[in-house]
Amino acid sequence: MGSENLILRIEGIRSEDDRLEVKKILESINGVSWVCVDGTAGTAVVVFDPDHTPQDELINAVMEAGYTVKRFFNC
């Protein structure tokens, strides 16, 4: 299983509940092995298997929950 890191810049994380919601959404996606959401910085780092999960699926899941993904970076 290969893995990639994706860093998302997210607008709309205003509380601990928002932070936990974004974390839970990303962790529920098949192929995601690790998630860290920093509510203060408005970022999420996601480690995922690109063979099982396209990065668009991660971005779309966050956007469907009502947050705005401003930028993203692969590491």
PDB file of C-alpha atoms in Angstrom, residues 25 57 59-67:
ATOM      1  CA  ILE A  25     -15.311  13.198   7.590  1.00  0.00           C
ATOM      2  CA  GLU A  57     -12.744  12.598  -3.155  1.00  0.00           C
ATOM      3  CA  ILE A  59     -11.547  17.649  -1.209  1.00  0.00           C
ATOM      4  CA  ASN A  60     -15.152  17.086  -2.278  1.00  0.00           C
ATOM      5  CA  ALA A  61     -16.071  15.454   1.048  1.00  0.00           C
ATOM      6  CA  VAL A  62     -14.897  18.544   2.950  1.00  0.00           C
ATOM      7  CA  MET A  63     -16.683  20.881   0.541  1.00  0.00           C
ATOM      8  CA  GLU A  64     -19.924  18.881   0.700  1.00  0.00           C
ATOM      9  CA  ALA A  65     -19.884  19.400   4.480  1.00  0.00           C
ATOM     10  CA  GLY A  66     -20.019  23.167   3.903  1.00  0.00           C
ATOM     11  CA  TYR A  67     -16.351  24.122   4.196  1.00  0.00           C
TER      12      TYR A  67
END
